[in-house]
Short mmCIF file of C-alpha atoms in Angstrom, two decimals:
data_model
loop_
_atom_site.label_atom_id
_atom_site.label_comp_id
_atom_site.label_asym_id
_atom_site.label_seq_id
_atom_site.Cartn_x
_atom_site.Cartn_y
_atom_site.Cartn_z
CA MET A 1 -13.92 31.26 -30.71
CA HIS A 2 -10.71 30.98 -28.83
CA ASP A 3 -12.09 28.05 -26.82
CA ILE A 4 -13.20 26.21 -29.90
CA LYS A 5 -9.75 26.40 -31.41
CA LYS A 6 -8.25 25.05 -28.23
CA ILE A 7 -10.63 22.12 -28.14
CA ASP A 8 -9.96 21.27 -31.80
CA VAL A 9 -6.25 21.16 -31.26
CA MET A 10 -6.67 19.03 -28.11
CA GLU A 11 -8.88 16.49 -29.88
CA GLY A 12 -6.44 16.26 -32.77
CA VAL A 13 -3.62 15.61 -30.33
CA LEU A 14 -5.61 12.90 -28.51
CA ASP A 15 -6.65 11.18 -31.79
CA GLU A 16 -3.04 11.05 -33.02
CA ASN A 17 -1.86 9.91 -29.61
CA ASP A 18 -4.34 6.99 -29.54
CA HIS A 19 -3.32 5.90 -33.00
CA ILE A 20 0.35 5.74 -32.04
CA ALA A 21 -0.54 4.04 -28.72
CA GLU A 22 -2.17 1.25 -30.71
CA HIS A 23 1.02 0.81 -32.71
CA VAL A 24 3.08 0.56 -29.52
CA ARG A 25 0.70 -2.04 -28.00
CA ASN A 26 0.88 -4.17 -31.16
CA HIS A 27 4.65 -3.90 -31.25
CA MET A 28 4.94 -4.99 -27.61
CA THR A 29 2.36 -7.76 -27.90
CA HIS A 30 4.44 -9.13 -30.82
CA HIS A 31 7.43 -9.25 -28.46
CA ASN A 32 5.31 -10.96 -25.71
CA VAL A 33 5.98 -8.06 -23.42
CA LEU A 34 3.10 -6.89 -21.17
CA VAL A 35 3.06 -3.13 -20.84
CA VAL A 36 2.02 -1.65 -17.50
CA ASN A 37 1.31 2.11 -17.28
CA GLU A 38 1.95 3.03 -13.61
CA MET A 39 0.14 6.10 -12.47
CA GLY A 40 -0.10 7.87 -9.17
CA ALA A 41 0.21 11.23 -7.35
CA PRO A 42 3.67 12.60 -6.44
CA GLY A 43 5.03 10.59 -3.56
CA ALA A 44 2.55 7.67 -3.87
CA GLY A 45 5.52 5.29 -3.91
CA LYS A 46 5.60 4.37 -7.54
CA THR A 47 9.26 3.39 -7.75
CA THR A 48 9.23 1.52 -4.41
CA THR A 49 6.19 -0.34 -5.79
CA LEU A 50 8.12 -1.39 -8.90
CA LYS A 51 11.03 -2.69 -6.84
CA ASN A 52 8.66 -4.72 -4.65
CA ILE A 53 6.69 -6.21 -7.55
CA ILE A 54 9.83 -7.06 -9.56
CA ARG A 55 11.25 -8.97 -6.58
CA HIS A 56 8.34 -11.41 -6.85
CA LEU A 57 8.11 -11.61 -10.68
CA ASP A 58 9.06 -14.81 -12.54
CA THR A 59 9.63 -13.08 -15.88
CA LYS A 60 12.06 -10.42 -17.22
CA PRO A 61 11.30 -6.90 -16.07
CA TYR A 62 11.94 -3.76 -18.20
CA VAL A 63 11.38 -0.26 -16.83
CA ILE A 64 10.92 3.17 -18.41
CA GLU A 65 11.01 5.98 -15.89
CA GLY A 66 9.10 9.12 -16.67
CA ASP A 67 10.15 12.24 -14.81
CA ILE A 68 9.83 15.94 -15.44
CA GLU A 69 13.44 16.44 -14.38
CA SER A 70 15.97 14.21 -12.57
CA ASP A 71 17.06 10.59 -12.96
CA ILE A 72 17.14 9.69 -9.24
CA ASP A 73 14.94 6.61 -9.64
CA THR A 74 16.59 5.33 -12.85
CA LYS A 75 19.97 5.33 -11.17
CA ASN A 76 18.51 3.58 -8.22
CA LEU A 77 16.84 0.82 -10.30
CA ASN A 78 19.83 0.27 -12.57
CA GLU A 79 22.03 -0.13 -9.46
CA LEU A 80 19.69 -2.98 -8.45
CA GLY A 81 20.32 -4.65 -11.80
CA ILE A 82 16.92 -3.73 -13.26
CA GLU A 83 17.15 -2.57 -16.89
CA THR A 84 15.79 0.94 -16.68
CA HIS A 85 15.52 3.69 -19.34
CA GLN A 86 14.91 7.36 -18.54
CA ILE A 87 12.53 9.79 -20.19
CA ASN A 88 12.61 13.43 -18.98
CA THR A 89 9.67 15.55 -20.17
CA HIS A 90 11.33 18.87 -19.15
CA GLY A 91 8.01 20.38 -17.90
CA ALA A 92 5.35 18.25 -19.54
CA CYS A 93 2.85 16.81 -17.06
CA HIS A 94 2.39 13.35 -18.58
CA LEU A 95 3.95 10.80 -20.88
CA ASP A 96 2.40 10.31 -24.31
CA ALA A 97 2.43 7.60 -26.97
CA PRO A 98 5.00 9.29 -29.29
CA LEU A 99 7.53 9.46 -26.44
CA ILE A 100 7.01 5.75 -25.67
CA GLU A 101 7.08 4.76 -29.36
CA HIS A 102 10.47 6.46 -29.69
CA MET A 103 11.87 4.82 -26.56
CA THR A 104 10.55 1.32 -27.17
CA GLY A 105 11.98 1.49 -30.70
CA HIS A 106 15.44 1.72 -29.10
CA ILE A 107 15.12 -1.12 -26.60
CA ALA A 108 15.93 -4.70 -27.67
CA PHE A 109 13.16 -6.81 -26.13
CA GLU A 110 15.08 -10.08 -26.40
CA GLU A 111 13.01 -11.92 -23.82
CA PRO A 112 9.25 -11.95 -23.06
CA GLY A 113 8.48 -10.10 -19.88
CA VAL A 114 6.79 -7.08 -18.37
CA LEU A 115 7.58 -3.48 -19.28
CA PHE A 116 6.69 -1.09 -16.41
CA ILE A 117 6.37 2.54 -17.46
CA GLU A 118 6.41 4.86 -14.46
CA ASN A 119 4.38 7.90 -15.53
CA ILE A 120 4.80 11.50 -14.20
CA GLY A 121 3.46 11.90 -10.66
CA ASN A 122 0.03 13.31 -11.42
CA LEU A 123 -3.46 11.98 -10.89
CA VAL A 124 -5.05 14.03 -13.67
CA CYS A 125 -3.30 14.39 -17.04
CA PRO A 126 -1.74 10.91 -17.45
CA ALA A 127 -5.20 9.33 -17.27
CA GLU A 128 -6.14 11.07 -20.52
CA PHE A 129 -3.24 9.78 -22.58
CA SER A 130 -2.89 6.12 -23.51
CA ILE A 131 0.80 5.17 -23.97
CA GLY A 132 0.23 1.75 -25.44
CA GLU A 133 -0.29 -0.09 -22.16
CA HIS A 134 -2.11 -3.39 -21.71
CA ILE A 135 -2.67 -2.58 -18.02
CA MET A 136 -3.23 0.71 -16.31
CA MET A 137 -2.02 0.32 -12.71
CA LEU A 138 -3.04 3.09 -10.27
CA ILE A 139 -1.08 3.59 -7.04
CA CYS A 140 -2.86 5.53 -4.31
CA THR A 141 -2.09 5.84 -0.64
CA VAL A 142 -3.90 5.91 2.67
CA THR A 143 -2.08 9.17 3.49
CA GLU A 144 -3.81 10.91 0.58
CA GLY A 145 -7.20 10.36 2.22
CA SER A 146 -10.28 8.38 1.36
CA ASP A 147 -11.93 10.98 -0.91
CA LYS A 148 -9.61 10.58 -3.88
CA PRO A 149 -11.92 8.51 -6.11
CA TYR A 150 -14.52 11.27 -5.78
CA LYS A 151 -12.07 14.03 -6.63
CA TYR A 152 -10.03 12.41 -9.40
CA PRO A 153 -12.62 10.03 -11.01
CA LEU A 154 -10.95 9.47 -14.43
CA ALA A 155 -7.87 7.76 -13.06
CA PHE A 156 -10.00 5.42 -10.92
CA GLU A 157 -12.41 4.78 -13.77
CA LYS A 158 -9.64 3.81 -16.22
CA ALA A 159 -7.58 1.68 -13.88
CA ASP A 160 -7.25 -2.07 -14.58
CA VAL A 161 -5.76 -2.62 -11.11
CA ILE A 162 -5.49 -0.39 -8.06
CA LEU A 163 -2.89 -0.57 -5.31
CA LEU A 164 -3.63 1.05 -1.99
CA ASN A 165 -0.15 1.76 -0.62
CA LYS A 166 1.28 2.67 2.81
CA VAL A 167 -1.26 0.64 4.73
CA ASP A 168 1.34 0.38 7.56
CA LEU A 169 0.40 4.01 8.39
CA ILE A 170 -3.34 3.31 8.91
CA PRO A 171 -3.06 3.26 12.74
CA TYR A 172 -1.89 6.91 12.70
CA LEU A 173 -4.52 8.23 10.24
CA ASP A 174 -8.29 8.72 9.93
CA PHE A 175 -8.56 6.68 6.71
CA ASP A 176 -12.12 5.68 5.91
CA GLU A 177 -11.71 2.54 3.83
CA GLU A 178 -15.47 1.93 3.37
CA PHE A 179 -15.90 5.43 1.86
CA PHE A 180 -12.83 4.94 -0.31
CA MET A 181 -14.10 1.56 -1.66
CA LYS A 182 -17.58 2.96 -2.25
CA GLY A 183 -16.06 5.70 -4.40
CA ILE A 184 -14.10 3.17 -6.43
CA ARG A 185 -17.00 0.79 -6.90
CA ALA A 186 -19.23 3.64 -8.24
CA LEU A 187 -16.71 4.21 -11.02
CA ASN A 188 -15.15 0.81 -11.69
CA LYS A 189 -17.27 -2.10 -10.57
CA ASP A 190 -14.82 -5.03 -10.82
CA VAL A 191 -11.32 -3.55 -10.63
CA PRO A 192 -9.08 -5.54 -8.27
CA VAL A 193 -7.74 -3.52 -5.27
CA PHE A 194 -4.65 -4.72 -3.45
CA LYS A 195 -3.57 -3.43 -0.09
CA VAL A 196 0.25 -2.98 0.01
CA SER A 197 3.02 -1.43 2.06
CA GLY A 198 6.28 -0.31 0.49
CA LYS A 199 7.70 -0.24 3.98
CA THR A 200 6.84 -3.78 5.19
CA GLY A 201 6.62 -5.38 1.65
CA GLU A 202 3.19 -6.84 2.34
CA GLY A 203 0.78 -7.45 -0.50
CA PHE A 204 3.22 -7.28 -3.42
CA GLU A 205 3.52 -10.99 -3.95
CA GLU A 206 -0.20 -11.08 -4.78
CA VAL A 207 0.17 -8.16 -7.18
CA ALA A 208 3.11 -9.82 -8.91
CA GLN A 209 1.08 -13.03 -9.26
CA TRP A 210 -1.81 -11.10 -10.79
CA LEU A 211 0.51 -9.39 -13.34
CA GLN A 212 2.24 -12.73 -14.03
CA ASN A 213 -1.12 -14.20 -15.01
CA LYS A 214 -1.76 -11.28 -17.36
CA ALA A 215 1.64 -11.74 -18.90
CA ASN A 216 0.97 -15.47 -19.39
CA GLU A 217 -2.36 -14.69 -20.98
CA LEU A 218 -0.61 -12.34 -23.41
CA SER A 219 1.94 -14.98 -24.40
CA CYS A 220 -0.87 -17.52 -24.97
CA GLY A 221 -2.62 -15.02 -27.27
CA GLU A 222 -5.74 -14.75 -25.14
CA MET B 1 5.71 20.88 -37.88
CA HIS B 2 3.05 19.46 -35.64
CA ASP B 3 5.16 20.28 -32.57
CA ILE B 4 5.73 23.86 -33.63
CA LYS B 5 1.99 24.44 -33.91
CA LYS B 6 1.35 22.99 -30.46
CA ILE B 7 3.99 25.24 -28.91
CA ASP B 8 2.54 28.34 -30.64
CA VAL B 9 -0.95 27.64 -29.31
CA MET B 10 0.45 26.98 -25.77
CA GLU B 11 2.39 30.25 -25.73
CA GLY B 12 -0.66 32.19 -26.88
CA VAL B 13 -2.76 30.65 -24.13
CA LEU B 14 -0.13 31.50 -21.48
CA ASP B 15 0.25 35.11 -22.64
CA GLU B 16 -3.53 35.67 -22.56
CA ASN B 17 -3.74 33.96 -19.18
CA ASP B 18 -1.02 36.23 -17.71
CA HIS B 19 -2.75 39.32 -19.04
CA ILE B 20 -6.05 38.33 -17.39
CA ALA B 21 -4.23 37.32 -14.17
CA GLU B 22 -2.83 40.85 -13.97
CA HIS B 23 -6.42 42.18 -14.18
CA VAL B 24 -7.54 39.91 -11.34
CA ARG B 25 -4.62 40.91 -9.16
CA ASN B 26 -5.33 44.65 -9.65
CA HIS B 27 -9.04 44.17 -8.99
CA MET B 28 -8.31 42.28 -5.75
CA THR B 29 -5.60 44.74 -4.64
CA HIS B 30 -8.15 47.54 -5.16
CA HIS B 31 -10.46 45.66 -2.72
CA ASN B 32 -7.59 45.20 -0.23
CA VAL B 33 -7.93 41.42 -0.53
CA LEU B 34 -4.77 39.35 -0.55
CA VAL B 35 -5.02 36.48 -3.02
CA VAL B 36 -3.34 33.21 -2.05
CA ASN B 37 -3.00 30.44 -4.68
CA GLU B 38 -2.83 27.19 -2.78
CA MET B 39 -1.12 24.37 -4.63
CA GLY B 40 -0.24 20.84 -3.68
CA ALA B 41 -0.42 17.15 -4.79
CA PRO B 42 -3.66 15.19 -4.30
CA GLY B 43 -4.07 14.49 -0.56
CA ALA B 44 -1.46 16.96 0.63
CA GLY B 45 -4.07 18.39 3.03
CA LYS B 46 -4.97 21.62 1.27
CA THR B 47 -8.50 22.02 2.72
CA THR B 48 -7.39 21.05 6.25
CA THR B 49 -4.66 23.66 5.92
CA LEU B 50 -7.14 26.36 5.02
CA LYS B 51 -9.30 25.51 8.05
CA ASN B 52 -6.29 25.64 10.31
CA ILE B 53 -4.93 28.97 8.96
CA ILE B 54 -8.36 30.64 8.97
CA ARG B 55 -8.80 29.75 12.62
CA HIS B 56 -5.86 31.98 13.46
CA LEU B 57 -6.50 34.77 10.96
CA ASP B 58 -7.58 38.25 12.18
CA THR B 59 -9.14 39.27 8.93
CA LYS B 60 -12.08 38.14 6.76
CA PRO B 61 -11.43 34.88 4.84
CA TYR B 62 -12.88 34.16 1.42
CA VAL B 63 -12.38 30.82 -0.25
CA ILE B 64 -12.65 29.54 -3.87
CA GLU B 65 -12.42 25.76 -4.08
CA GLY B 66 -11.11 24.31 -7.33
CA ASP B 67 -11.99 20.67 -7.99
CA ILE B 68 -12.20 18.56 -11.10
CA GLU B 69 -15.43 17.10 -9.83
CA SER B 70 -17.23 17.09 -6.44
CA ASP B 71 -17.95 19.80 -3.90
CA ILE B 72 -17.04 17.87 -0.77
CA ASP B 73 -14.65 20.52 0.55
CA THR B 74 -16.89 23.46 -0.24
CA LYS B 75 -19.84 21.98 1.68
CA ASN B 76 -17.48 21.29 4.54
CA LEU B 77 -16.13 24.82 4.69
CA ASN B 78 -19.53 26.52 4.25
CA GLU B 79 -20.82 24.38 7.19
CA LEU B 80 -18.01 25.97 9.26
CA GLY B 81 -19.29 29.40 8.36
CA ILE B 82 -16.50 30.16 5.89
CA GLU B 83 -17.70 31.86 2.70
CA THR B 84 -16.72 29.34 -0.01
CA HIS B 85 -17.36 29.29 -3.73
CA GLN B 86 -16.99 26.21 -5.93
CA ILE B 87 -15.31 25.91 -9.32
CA ASN B 88 -15.46 22.49 -11.07
CA THR B 89 -13.13 22.17 -14.03
CA HIS B 90 -14.77 18.88 -15.28
CA GLY B 91 -11.50 17.33 -16.30
CA ALA B 92 -9.06 20.24 -16.55
CA CYS B 93 -5.94 19.79 -14.53
CA HIS B 94 -5.44 23.31 -13.22
CA LEU B 95 -7.32 26.55 -12.54
CA ASP B 96 -6.58 29.49 -14.91
CA ALA B 97 -6.99 33.27 -14.73
CA PRO B 98 -10.23 33.48 -16.87
CA LEU B 99 -12.01 31.04 -14.48
CA ILE B 100 -10.93 33.16 -11.52
CA GLU B 101 -11.78 36.47 -13.24
CA HIS B 102 -15.28 35.17 -13.81
CA MET B 103 -15.76 33.94 -10.24
CA THR B 104 -14.22 36.96 -8.55
CA GLY B 105 -16.54 39.20 -10.65
CA HIS B 106 -19.47 37.56 -8.89
CA ILE B 107 -18.26 37.85 -5.28
CA ALA B 108 -18.96 41.02 -3.26
CA PHE B 109 -15.66 41.70 -1.48
CA GLU B 110 -17.23 44.01 1.09
CA GLU B 111 -14.45 43.77 3.60
CA PRO B 112 -10.67 43.63 3.22
CA GLY B 113 -9.27 40.14 3.87
CA VAL B 114 -7.60 37.10 2.33
CA LEU B 115 -8.98 35.14 -0.61
CA PHE B 116 -7.70 31.54 -0.57
CA ILE B 117 -7.96 29.78 -3.91
CA GLU B 118 -7.48 26.02 -3.54
CA ASN B 119 -6.08 24.79 -6.85
CA ILE B 120 -6.57 21.34 -8.41
CA GLY B 121 -4.45 18.68 -6.62
CA ASN B 122 -1.51 18.59 -9.00
CA LEU B 123 2.16 19.53 -8.53
CA VAL B 124 2.82 20.19 -12.21
CA CYS B 125 0.28 22.13 -14.29
CA PRO B 126 -0.99 24.68 -11.76
CA ALA B 127 2.60 25.98 -11.38
CA GLU B 128 2.47 27.18 -15.02
CA PHE B 129 -0.69 29.24 -14.73
CA SER B 130 -0.91 32.44 -12.70
CA ILE B 131 -4.43 33.07 -11.50
CA GLY B 132 -3.90 36.59 -10.23
CA GLU B 133 -2.41 35.60 -6.88
CA HIS B 134 -0.22 37.80 -4.67
CA ILE B 135 1.10 34.68 -2.87
CA MET B 136 1.73 31.22 -4.23
CA MET B 137 1.52 28.85 -1.23
CA LEU B 138 2.80 25.31 -1.81
CA ILE B 139 1.70 22.48 0.51
CA CYS B 140 3.83 19.39 0.54
CA THR B 141 3.97 16.52 3.01
CA VAL B 142 6.56 14.35 4.69
CA THR B 143 4.69 11.26 3.41
CA GLU B 144 5.40 12.28 -0.17
CA GLY B 145 9.16 11.84 0.46
CA SER B 146 12.15 14.18 0.50
CA ASP B 147 12.88 14.10 -3.23
CA LYS B 148 9.96 16.18 -4.34
CA PRO B 149 11.91 19.51 -4.96
CA TYR B 150 14.20 17.59 -7.32
CA LYS B 151 11.28 15.97 -9.22
CA TYR B 152 8.76 18.87 -9.41
CA PRO B 153 11.15 21.90 -9.46
CA LEU B 154 8.81 24.50 -11.01
CA ALA B 155 6.31 24.43 -8.09
CA PHE B 156 9.10 24.79 -5.55
CA GLU B 157 10.84 27.56 -7.63
CA LYS B 158 7.69 29.63 -7.91
CA ALA B 159 6.41 29.26 -4.29
CA ASP B 160 6.34 32.43 -2.08
CA VAL B 161 5.81 30.17 1.00
CA ILE B 162 6.06 26.43 1.53
CA LEU B 163 4.24 24.40 4.16
CA LEU B 164 5.67 20.94 5.04
CA ASN B 165 2.56 19.15 6.31
CA LYS B 166 1.90 15.97 8.27
CA VAL B 167 5.05 16.32 10.41
CA ASP B 168 3.28 14.27 13.14
CA LEU B 169 4.05 11.24 10.93
CA ILE B 170 7.80 11.76 10.78
CA PRO B 171 8.49 9.09 13.49
CA TYR B 172 6.96 6.41 11.18
CA LEU B 173 8.75 7.42 7.96
CA ASP B 174 12.29 7.73 6.55
CA PHE B 175 11.98 11.41 5.72
CA ASP B 176 15.32 13.07 5.02
CA GLU B 177 14.72 16.77 5.94
CA GLU B 178 18.28 17.84 5.10
CA PHE B 179 17.98 16.50 1.52
CA PHE B 180 14.53 18.05 1.18
CA MET B 181 15.75 21.52 2.33
CA LYS B 182 18.82 21.30 0.14
CA GLY B 183 16.56 20.71 -2.87
CA ILE B 184 14.43 23.70 -2.02
CA ARG B 185 17.37 26.08 -1.38
CA ALA B 186 18.88 25.17 -4.76
CA LEU B 187 15.66 26.45 -6.40
CA ASN B 188 14.40 29.15 -4.09
CA LYS B 189 16.99 30.65 -1.82
CA ASP B 190 14.84 32.60 0.63
CA VAL B 191 11.36 31.07 0.59
CA PRO B 192 9.98 30.62 4.15
CA VAL B 193 9.29 26.94 4.99
CA PHE B 194 6.79 26.23 7.85
CA LYS B 195 6.45 22.76 9.40
CA VAL B 196 2.82 22.04 10.15
CA SER B 197 0.48 19.26 11.12
CA GLY B 198 -3.21 19.20 10.09
CA LYS B 199 -3.72 16.57 12.71
CA THR B 200 -2.23 18.34 15.81
CA GLY B 201 -2.65 21.90 14.45
CA GLU B 202 0.93 22.81 15.16
CA GLY B 203 2.63 25.50 13.08
CA PHE B 204 -0.48 27.15 11.60
CA GLU B 205 -0.49 30.13 13.97
CA GLU B 206 2.90 31.19 12.54
CA VAL B 207 1.62 30.71 8.95
CA ALA B 208 -1.45 32.84 9.68
CA GLN B 209 0.73 35.56 11.19
CA TRP B 210 2.95 35.56 8.12
CA LEU B 211 -0.08 35.92 5.82
CA GLN B 212 -1.59 38.59 8.07
CA ASN B 213 1.58 40.60 7.63
CA LYS B 214 1.35 40.26 3.83
CA ALA B 215 -2.36 41.34 3.97
CA ASN B 216 -1.44 44.37 6.10
CA GLU B 217 1.32 45.35 3.68
CA LEU B 218 -1.14 45.18 0.84
CA SER B 219 -3.60 47.47 2.63
CA CYS B 220 -0.81 49.93 3.38
CA GLY B 221 0.13 49.99 -0.37
CA GLU B 222 3.56 48.58 0.18
#
């Protein structure tokens, strides 16, 4: 009985969330702003990835930083001249659509561009909650090991693009790329996978170009 | 209104969980088995850590592996002759006390020892749910970066012991150990922090000795 109640509440929350996410997506499409939901485990290099992509982007970047506590990354990005807004969840393990609806309602999207939303560092819960994104971008790292697609399938299944970060460390690790890619392909046949390094900067130009194309498609109403 | 209902349900779930966790802890104390709740982000090296600690342990090890999907680690540990039991949560982002109560009810704890419970790879949700542990052991890594205590404070605050893993990679990273330790000390003044490497094996003998002492204290009723 107790379990049934819990499931009912959870399903209600997810339905309401998806409904609001659809609103957010329409609102942002109307402004010609591509929304990228950036997911990854703690320490996957999510903020460094944003900096590296934005450096190569030919359109206006907007950022919303999701953190349980702290605004370390927001300060850092604003200092670089990137318009960044902070959401602190104070304990909650993922962002949800109502939080993003509230925040995007307060940002003046005066130019077309790309809105990057850095989700809470967590490979599990954020994958369950749409936040109105057009693109779900998953960051994983060679240091996490090659078995991650097998252990956290939902995030890999839902990703529209996957970045494999910290490839500069491969010489010092036992990373099995074939096993890693086999796990991804079993879940998500065609998702593009880019190899990148936040340390050397390699690979991000290609990612930026891929996102730029998606942003252009949005503006052209495709 | 909606928010108030959600909070009420959550508090009810946590109260019930804590009540069952207390049962589990008493049951395991009665068997002279020290329960270690092992937490860490995806890819922190939780299973490798268990293997390395168990190698140095002078008492019987029992393992419960928590995974969303897959039994890769359980197979691996059983092949090494370590008695390991699998829990798959099929989507859920943390273990809870009812799951552990059910599993421990089916294991014959014929000898005193240490029960390691490897939680779901997640730095957020597992910290909120006691599972009847005597010791909360947090695994973090130098590759995740030195800002983790600031971003995921609850896990660091609740830890009884912290392992900083993958220290063999420090020469290739910009890990700021002073900033990391400052973050921990602000949350958890006296928690022991061990530096370890799953690759070289360094540091685990000391961790095993520390746990052995805790297991001995439990047996002596301290």
